[in-house]
XYZ file of C-alpha atoms in Angstrom:
574
model
C 123.318 83.169 82.812
C 122.846 86.498 83.518
C 123.056 89.485 81.019
C 123.474 92.971 81.981
C 122.499 96.203 80.101
C 121.407 99.895 80.550
C 124.477 100.994 82.215
C 124.196 103.545 85.040
C 124.530 107.221 84.231
C 128.611 108.034 84.310
C 128.485 111.578 85.543
C 126.968 113.923 87.725
C 123.394 112.904 87.321
C 121.236 110.370 88.865
C 121.224 108.935 92.717
C 123.645 106.200 91.548
C 126.400 109.076 90.923
C 126.289 110.441 94.521
C 125.406 107.499 96.584
C 128.702 106.892 97.732
C 128.495 105.277 101.500
C 125.028 107.016 102.473
C 122.530 104.836 103.754
C 119.695 103.591 100.638
C 115.696 103.472 100.789
C 114.857 100.690 98.468
C 111.854 99.385 97.606
C 112.123 95.770 96.093
C 109.414 95.376 93.726
C 108.136 91.607 92.553
C 105.243 90.550 89.694
C 103.304 87.929 91.553
C 101.009 87.117 88.679
C 100.565 83.528 87.683
C 102.452 83.796 84.589
C 105.683 83.863 86.929
C 104.614 80.344 87.489
C 106.259 79.717 84.101
C 108.752 82.629 84.246
C 110.280 81.795 87.650
C 108.976 78.356 88.898
C 111.518 78.400 91.348
C 111.148 81.649 92.952
C 114.293 83.094 91.904
C 112.638 86.700 92.421
C 112.023 85.882 95.784
C 115.386 84.347 96.712
C 117.067 87.714 95.057
C 114.896 90.093 97.512
C 116.271 87.939 100.201
C 119.861 87.941 99.157
C 119.564 91.838 98.596
C 118.220 92.189 102.286
C 121.215 89.920 103.602
C 123.826 92.276 101.649
C 122.841 95.504 103.485
C 124.745 96.487 106.169
C 123.537 95.838 109.674
C 121.864 99.218 110.488
C 121.045 102.420 109.007
C 119.301 101.157 105.166
C 115.397 101.002 105.092
C 113.715 98.743 102.754
C 109.906 98.704 101.411
C 108.424 95.521 99.430
C 105.808 95.727 96.765
C 104.386 92.325 95.403
C 101.776 93.072 92.456
C 99.630 91.508 89.791
C 97.273 93.942 88.105
C 96.566 95.525 91.590
C 98.913 95.455 94.290
C 98.760 92.365 96.438
C 100.722 93.013 99.498
C 102.903 95.778 100.489
C 105.247 96.487 103.346
C 106.169 100.163 104.309
C 110.005 101.285 104.485
C 111.257 99.306 107.677
C 114.756 100.852 109.002
C 116.967 98.124 109.592
C 118.267 98.493 112.984
C 119.082 94.513 113.593
C 119.285 91.048 112.273
C 115.974 90.906 113.477
C 114.646 93.493 111.273
C 115.847 91.410 108.296
C 114.172 88.446 109.376
C 111.071 90.082 109.554
C 111.854 91.351 105.856
C 112.530 87.892 104.628
C 109.656 86.250 106.462
C 107.217 88.954 104.835
C 108.500 87.716 101.353
C 108.172 84.130 102.168
C 104.349 84.799 102.792
C 103.899 86.187 99.453
C 101.558 84.498 96.934
C 100.518 84.738 93.301
C 97.316 85.783 91.414
C 96.000 86.631 88.139
C 96.644 89.255 85.656
C 99.894 91.495 85.554
C 100.379 95.117 84.920
C 103.941 96.170 85.371
C 102.705 99.812 85.944
C 100.867 99.016 89.097
C 104.190 97.867 90.779
C 106.716 100.588 89.656
C 103.815 103.388 90.656
C 103.555 101.810 93.979
C 107.297 101.850 94.492
C 107.879 105.617 93.481
C 104.973 106.832 95.349
C 106.257 104.745 98.387
C 109.708 106.427 98.433
C 108.169 110.092 97.445
C 105.507 109.875 100.401
C 108.400 108.523 103.046
C 111.623 110.329 101.920
C 114.374 110.399 104.430
C 117.072 113.098 104.398
C 120.477 111.886 103.182
C 119.283 108.636 102.148
C 119.914 107.206 98.652
C 116.619 105.949 96.753
C 116.760 102.968 94.554
C 114.067 100.330 93.191
C 114.774 96.921 92.108
C 111.881 95.481 90.031
C 112.009 91.722 89.583
C 109.468 90.603 86.764
C 109.135 89.060 83.002
C 108.137 92.584 81.867
C 104.981 91.424 80.293
C 101.455 92.965 81.204
C 98.217 90.940 80.912
C 95.095 93.170 81.745
C 91.708 91.635 83.088
C 89.245 92.340 80.587
C 86.585 92.876 82.673
C 88.054 96.003 83.834
C 88.016 99.586 82.070
C 91.798 99.704 82.315
C 93.462 99.413 78.726
C 96.690 98.608 77.417
C 97.265 102.103 76.302
C 96.387 103.540 79.882
C 98.704 100.890 81.549
C 101.636 102.295 79.012
C 100.950 105.514 79.804
C 100.775 105.144 83.491
C 104.178 103.336 83.465
C 106.020 106.175 81.408
C 104.564 108.911 83.863
C 105.871 106.758 87.092
C 109.274 105.922 85.182
C 109.527 109.885 84.565
C 108.704 110.709 88.094
C 111.743 108.169 89.420
C 113.761 109.964 86.914
C 112.925 113.506 87.804
C 113.412 112.375 91.561
C 116.918 110.671 90.795
C 115.419 107.034 91.623
C 117.236 104.523 89.655
C 115.355 101.381 88.953
C 117.142 98.137 88.296
C 115.479 95.244 86.741
C 115.917 91.936 87.059
C 114.166 90.022 83.988
C 113.041 86.653 85.134
C 113.189 84.110 82.137
C 112.950 80.592 82.698
C 110.390 80.428 80.093
C 111.710 82.309 77.683
C 108.935 84.859 77.195
C 110.719 87.460 78.661
C 109.823 91.356 77.477
C 113.597 92.369 77.818
C 113.026 95.909 75.838
C 110.376 96.926 78.103
C 112.785 96.346 81.467
C 115.554 97.830 79.742
C 113.950 100.833 79.055
C 112.689 101.198 82.423
C 116.301 100.830 83.547
C 117.859 103.109 81.301
C 115.401 105.732 81.285
C 116.165 106.086 84.919
C 119.952 105.281 84.812
C 119.459 102.017 86.491
C 121.016 98.993 84.784
C 118.986 95.818 83.391
C 119.813 91.991 83.773
C 118.519 88.624 82.691
C 118.640 85.359 84.212
C 117.086 81.883 84.531
C 118.971 80.717 87.209
C 119.733 81.175 90.985
C 123.290 80.810 90.514
C 123.247 84.309 88.805
C 122.006 86.170 91.828
C 124.878 86.857 93.932
C 126.680 88.472 90.812
C 123.589 90.495 89.677
C 122.898 91.768 93.384
C 126.728 92.435 93.779
C 126.727 94.800 90.452
C 123.666 96.517 91.695
C 125.195 97.261 95.002
C 128.592 98.247 93.209
C 126.550 100.621 90.753
C 124.632 102.189 93.274
C 127.377 102.421 96.082
C 130.314 103.484 93.795
C 131.902 100.073 94.353
C 133.912 97.566 92.046
C 133.183 94.101 92.135
C 136.571 92.262 93.294
C 137.351 89.205 91.506
C 137.506 86.009 93.471
C 138.626 82.690 92.140
C 135.748 80.272 91.327
C 136.205 76.521 92.846
C 135.302 72.958 92.086
C 134.411 71.464 95.098
C 136.439 68.390 95.829
C 135.157 67.456 99.499
C 137.906 69.145 101.365
C 138.487 72.642 102.511
C 139.845 74.671 99.683
C 141.568 78.411 100.388
C 140.947 81.681 98.760
C 142.406 84.958 99.764
C 140.189 88.096 100.751
C 142.339 90.822 100.657
C 140.968 93.765 102.705
C 142.821 96.889 101.008
C 142.556 99.519 103.497
C 141.189 100.583 107.332
C 138.375 102.532 105.953
C 136.331 99.158 104.640
C 133.012 99.288 106.788
C 131.918 95.896 105.236
C 133.020 92.960 103.032
C 130.595 91.038 101.647
C 131.581 87.399 100.511
C 128.349 85.789 98.544
C 128.507 82.092 97.908
C 126.664 80.306 95.211
C 126.609 76.527 95.014
C 124.031 73.885 94.625
C 124.918 71.890 97.702
C 125.920 73.259 101.317
C 128.967 74.667 101.934
C 131.324 74.744 105.163
C 133.415 77.770 105.806
C 136.125 78.817 108.177
C 137.817 82.313 108.355
C 141.347 83.172 109.468
C 142.334 87.091 110.022
C 145.768 88.329 108.567
C 147.431 87.021 111.348
C 146.371 83.379 110.740
C 143.946 83.470 114.056
C 140.633 81.597 113.280
C 137.620 83.570 113.604
C 134.165 82.394 114.711
C 131.247 81.985 112.217
C 128.979 83.377 113.224
C 130.677 86.319 116.046
C 130.498 90.036 116.514
C 132.249 90.489 113.831
C 131.438 88.061 111.463
C 128.010 87.013 110.242
C 126.496 84.188 108.045
C 123.243 84.207 106.172
C 122.252 81.050 104.461
C 119.464 79.991 102.019
C 118.948 77.351 99.612
C 120.869 78.598 96.895
C 123.484 81.014 98.547
C 125.863 81.742 101.655
C 126.481 85.472 102.371
C 129.265 86.163 104.786
C 129.826 89.403 106.111
C 132.487 90.745 107.601
C 132.221 93.652 109.990
C 135.066 96.473 109.835
C 137.594 93.715 109.082
C 141.163 94.466 109.639
C 143.456 95.421 106.933
C 145.398 92.762 104.959
C 144.975 89.150 103.649
C 142.182 87.338 105.052
C 141.837 83.554 104.455
C 138.354 82.000 103.572
C 138.346 78.037 103.735
C 135.415 76.486 101.660
C 134.568 72.876 101.891
C 132.219 72.069 99.011
C 130.625 68.522 97.577
C 132.999 66.860 95.128
C 132.476 68.328 91.614
C 130.294 71.098 92.608
C 130.686 74.503 91.006
C 131.431 77.479 93.938
C 131.233 81.021 92.645
C 132.407 83.578 94.924
C 131.710 87.495 94.494
C 133.166 89.945 97.013
C 132.184 93.700 97.194
C 133.443 96.028 99.954
C 131.481 98.720 101.377
C 133.451 101.866 102.532
C 133.158 105.041 104.791
C 134.363 107.738 102.126
C 132.976 110.296 100.056
C 134.927 112.481 97.514
C 135.114 116.323 97.898
C 136.384 119.383 95.942
C 138.406 122.124 97.485
C 136.672 126.018 96.867
C 137.674 127.279 93.629
C 140.104 130.173 93.665
C 137.919 132.567 91.532
C 134.241 133.574 91.825
C 133.782 134.016 88.008
C 135.032 132.341 84.791
C 134.872 133.009 81.113
C 135.651 131.480 77.970
C 139.438 131.151 77.997
C 140.161 130.961 81.730
C 141.282 127.969 83.447
C 139.689 126.443 86.164
C 141.872 124.645 88.724
C 140.174 122.095 90.704
C 141.896 120.025 93.802
C 139.882 116.880 95.461
C 140.284 114.700 98.393
C 138.699 112.096 100.128
C 136.642 112.592 103.269
C 135.659 110.131 105.944
C 132.966 110.927 108.621
C 132.963 114.313 107.155
C 136.674 115.258 107.941
C 139.473 115.226 105.524
C 141.023 111.666 105.265
C 145.126 111.708 105.714
C 146.148 108.369 104.051
C 148.916 108.775 101.753
C 148.907 105.026 101.374
C 145.440 104.866 100.060
C 145.869 107.968 97.557
C 148.683 105.936 96.529
C 146.461 103.009 95.120
C 144.271 105.491 93.145
C 143.865 107.283 90.053
C 141.696 110.431 89.432
C 140.301 112.223 86.373
C 138.737 115.696 85.930
C 135.628 115.307 83.622
C 134.504 118.269 82.024
C 130.838 118.279 80.198
C 130.012 120.813 77.571
C 126.164 121.071 78.359
C 125.243 123.095 75.137
C 126.861 120.272 72.747
C 127.224 117.547 75.201
C 130.785 116.812 74.779
C 132.663 115.313 77.541
C 136.586 115.835 77.940
C 138.397 113.636 80.463
C 141.889 115.191 81.812
C 143.986 113.128 84.255
C 144.611 114.506 87.581
C 147.834 114.499 89.486
C 148.671 113.329 92.895
C 150.160 115.526 95.520
C 150.076 113.992 98.918
C 146.774 113.622 99.977
C 144.760 115.527 97.221
C 144.345 115.371 93.712
C 144.812 118.505 91.266
C 143.984 118.975 87.681
C 143.001 121.997 85.234
C 140.723 122.775 82.655
C 140.672 125.392 80.192
C 137.148 126.708 79.356
C 137.002 126.728 75.266
C 133.780 128.390 74.709
C 131.385 130.601 76.435
C 129.080 127.851 77.206
C 127.729 126.083 80.430
C 130.180 123.606 81.883
C 129.603 120.430 84.358
C 133.158 119.742 86.162
C 133.162 116.386 88.035
C 136.090 114.623 89.573
C 136.080 110.642 89.450
C 138.868 108.874 91.727
C 138.838 105.240 91.383
C 140.823 102.354 93.168
C 140.710 98.408 92.508
C 137.374 97.985 94.760
C 135.627 101.281 95.047
C 135.264 104.649 92.948
C 133.681 107.971 94.367
C 132.551 111.051 92.281
C 132.527 114.357 93.749
C 129.189 116.663 93.797
C 129.442 118.607 90.125
C 130.357 122.212 89.730
C 128.382 124.102 87.301
C 130.195 126.964 85.580
C 128.386 129.354 83.024
C 131.125 130.927 81.026
C 128.695 133.493 79.240
C 127.512 134.713 82.407
C 130.474 133.937 84.572
C 128.349 132.008 87.440
C 129.496 129.208 89.445
C 127.495 126.874 91.533
C 127.819 123.450 93.302
C 130.565 121.748 94.435
C 132.239 123.067 97.617
C 131.663 126.515 96.090
C 133.752 129.392 95.905
C 135.223 131.537 98.522
C 133.148 134.906 98.831
C 133.172 137.447 101.090
C 129.871 139.228 102.278
C 128.801 142.394 104.196
C 128.178 141.040 107.762
C 125.134 142.809 108.669
C 123.036 141.744 105.734
C 124.120 138.260 106.334
C 122.828 138.292 109.946
C 119.626 140.017 108.919
C 119.061 137.741 106.156
C 119.506 134.766 108.528
C 117.201 136.221 110.808
C 114.562 137.040 108.313
C 115.009 133.223 107.181
C 114.611 131.986 110.782
C 111.505 134.239 111.489
C 109.915 132.965 107.957
C 110.795 129.370 108.971
C 108.893 129.797 112.144
C 106.193 130.975 110.920
C 105.828 128.385 108.289
C 106.448 125.737 111.113
C 103.447 127.237 113.207
C 101.061 127.421 110.272
C 101.712 124.039 109.032
C 101.094 122.791 112.568
C 97.806 124.370 112.870
C 96.780 122.992 109.632
C 97.896 119.602 110.338
C 95.705 120.093 113.746
C 92.878 121.271 111.626
C 92.851 118.396 108.882
C 90.777 115.747 110.214
C 90.491 113.653 107.383
C 92.008 109.877 107.398
C 95.097 109.610 105.112
C 96.974 106.388 103.697
C 95.337 102.775 103.599
C 94.526 99.704 105.800
C 95.604 96.210 104.704
C 93.297 93.664 106.011
C 93.936 89.821 106.003
C 91.662 87.531 107.705
C 92.790 83.989 108.861
C 90.409 81.323 109.222
C 91.466 79.601 112.885
C 89.969 76.256 111.948
C 91.400 75.714 108.514
C 94.645 77.882 108.818
C 93.663 79.779 105.308
C 93.967 82.935 104.846
C 92.163 85.548 102.681
C 93.951 87.877 99.998
C 94.964 90.976 101.138
C 92.318 93.889 101.048
C 93.582 97.137 100.569
C 91.214 99.764 102.086
C 91.688 103.501 101.019
C 91.247 105.752 104.049
C 90.513 109.073 102.573
C 86.971 108.219 101.579
C 85.850 108.372 105.213
C 85.395 111.549 107.322
C 85.339 111.903 111.213
C 85.402 107.949 112.452
C 84.944 104.643 111.292
C 84.813 101.339 112.530
C 86.349 97.750 112.035
C 83.119 96.305 110.844
C 82.717 98.861 108.062
C 85.936 98.054 106.830
C 85.148 94.655 106.817
C 82.127 95.038 104.738
C 80.048 94.687 107.481
C 80.539 90.474 107.795
C 77.431 89.250 110.054
C 79.806 87.256 111.877
C 82.415 89.785 112.831
C 79.771 92.198 114.397
C 81.850 92.366 117.391
C 84.217 94.839 115.036
C 81.544 97.773 115.497
C 83.082 98.380 118.881
C 86.590 98.826 117.342
C 86.654 102.262 116.211
C 89.230 104.619 114.375
C 89.626 108.351 114.175
C 91.925 110.753 112.522
C 95.214 111.580 114.160
C 98.007 114.562 113.633
C 100.648 113.882 111.627
C 99.443 111.463 109.292
C 98.270 108.926 112.144
C 95.021 107.222 113.314
C 93.730 106.379 116.772
C 92.294 103.165 117.552
C 89.766 103.042 120.680
C 88.044 99.596 121.699
C 85.262 98.737 123.879
C 84.760 95.194 122.377
C 84.588 92.892 125.307
C 86.827 89.463 125.344
C 88.257 90.908 121.771
C 92.253 91.494 122.916
C 94.176 93.584 120.273
C 97.902 92.819 119.899
C 100.371 95.156 118.411
C 103.999 93.644 117.868
C 103.069 90.340 119.453
C 102.049 92.310 122.661
C 98.214 92.838 123.837
C 97.819 96.526 124.157
C 95.331 98.978 126.110
C 92.876 100.889 123.371
C 90.317 102.065 125.877
C 91.974 105.435 126.079
C 93.286 105.493 122.706
C 96.223 103.501 120.883
C 97.927 106.076 118.244
C 99.116 104.108 114.947
C 101.877 105.007 112.524
C 102.640 104.031 109.072
C 103.948 100.659 109.130
C 102.205 99.388 112.440
C 100.722 96.002 112.698
C 97.773 94.703 114.584
C 96.293 91.260 115.261
C 92.741 91.016 116.385
C 91.394 87.366 117.242
C 87.852 87.337 116.857
C 87.447 84.268 119.155
C 83.699 83.465 118.911
C 83.829 83.670 115.080
C 86.858 81.606 114.650
C 88.798 84.297 112.743
C 91.803 86.354 113.387
C 91.966 89.701 111.684
C 95.389 90.983 110.553
C 95.866 94.505 109.813
C 98.707 96.902 108.601
C 98.524 100.666 108.726
C 100.137 102.126 105.874
C 100.463 105.941 104.412
């Protein structure tokens, strides 16, 4: 069964504390070493990644994938999910992952952190899910030592911590040789959580808890069932009109049938515009999109005596904000009055019935001593009010936490230095400034920004070097076999290079000399081809490259070399 540890940071700090309903940038990291054949013989790790993707909203989040041994075996750059087809593309990629010799946890974690840092997107909350047995087995023919691997891992975990990237670890332990301490430390150091499992039955619960922790949600208990060969009803209570999605994950050893009725008793087709269903060999995931408030009825038909476990997680369009403080400076002995309220779509939420289901606390942390004090707040219509008296001339962080049965929210922290009187964070304080200096300051900032923009634009244009890497696989069309992915760093090339060089000058692929790459602007590359009889496909369509085809990170090409009986599969990554 699953075990969890390394509880996420409770107040004001990491990404988990501020995620709320923000879209996420997630990198799924899988140990693909041969040792996983015994640690994870049923490929639970692959199932966990598929379930993670299925649980994501239909649009908005981005997901990347890293598969590693003692090197990066395969990776997929962060892909923005805009449709079910994007989810299917990610799950297909997972199904193609193989295994290889040796393992080095540092390699996978380092690449995941780098992927997030080189492709950050404003307003997205980063996270990493690491699926591994926690063991490292290095290739003794290479120069890297265990001490160097440990140092690299420590450095990457520190980078994740500094960047507010929580790492959630799922230890796969079918053979009982799990290095649980290693995985727990990675999670604890980055304000993530650590789990252990040897069964796919645990995955919905684990993934639900990861979502709940990162998105400030609570798992809603749903009774388990024992199949009897007929339909059995469970109630899915949608608590309010602000639910964006209800994720109902169902685990059973045999296939189940599902029916769904809305609060009025009308049957809802599965799938439909408002309901999606994803299935695999170990789980079914029912996603209700913007469901109507009230009690829904889910009917589940399972095989006789089959254990059926159900997990429920809601997703909300809600944030918690604090009103401006009444003073601009506070000292020892002063009382700080704090008011907080929910927002939806950036607007204050006027829903007294929702507030009435919640409780809120004002949490004050003395940053000098580490002591935390929690003060209950009172509800006044559609806001929570509370006060805290500053007992010492210390630095304090004030955070509001409001919780209902199925979710909680934490406000951005307010920092007060009772020694200097300075206040920062939260919604700020109401301050008045002379208008003319403000206007002049704004104009100066605009001018500086414009200068910086044109300087950076000029530098980018002036930079003619390559960046990133090319991932290359070769498929033998006679046997159907594919080579292991080759990762070709491009920064060692200057000016231009041809595909034949990247293919290590293989004689049978000499036509690749006429497929040429040159650096483009904004971390892109340009492909031109004069190779006769060699069509180049991008996303399944033949493209014209005679005048130059610009490639950005994540673009994939298929190049059939008919005379050689080979097909070259390429992906450009930055």
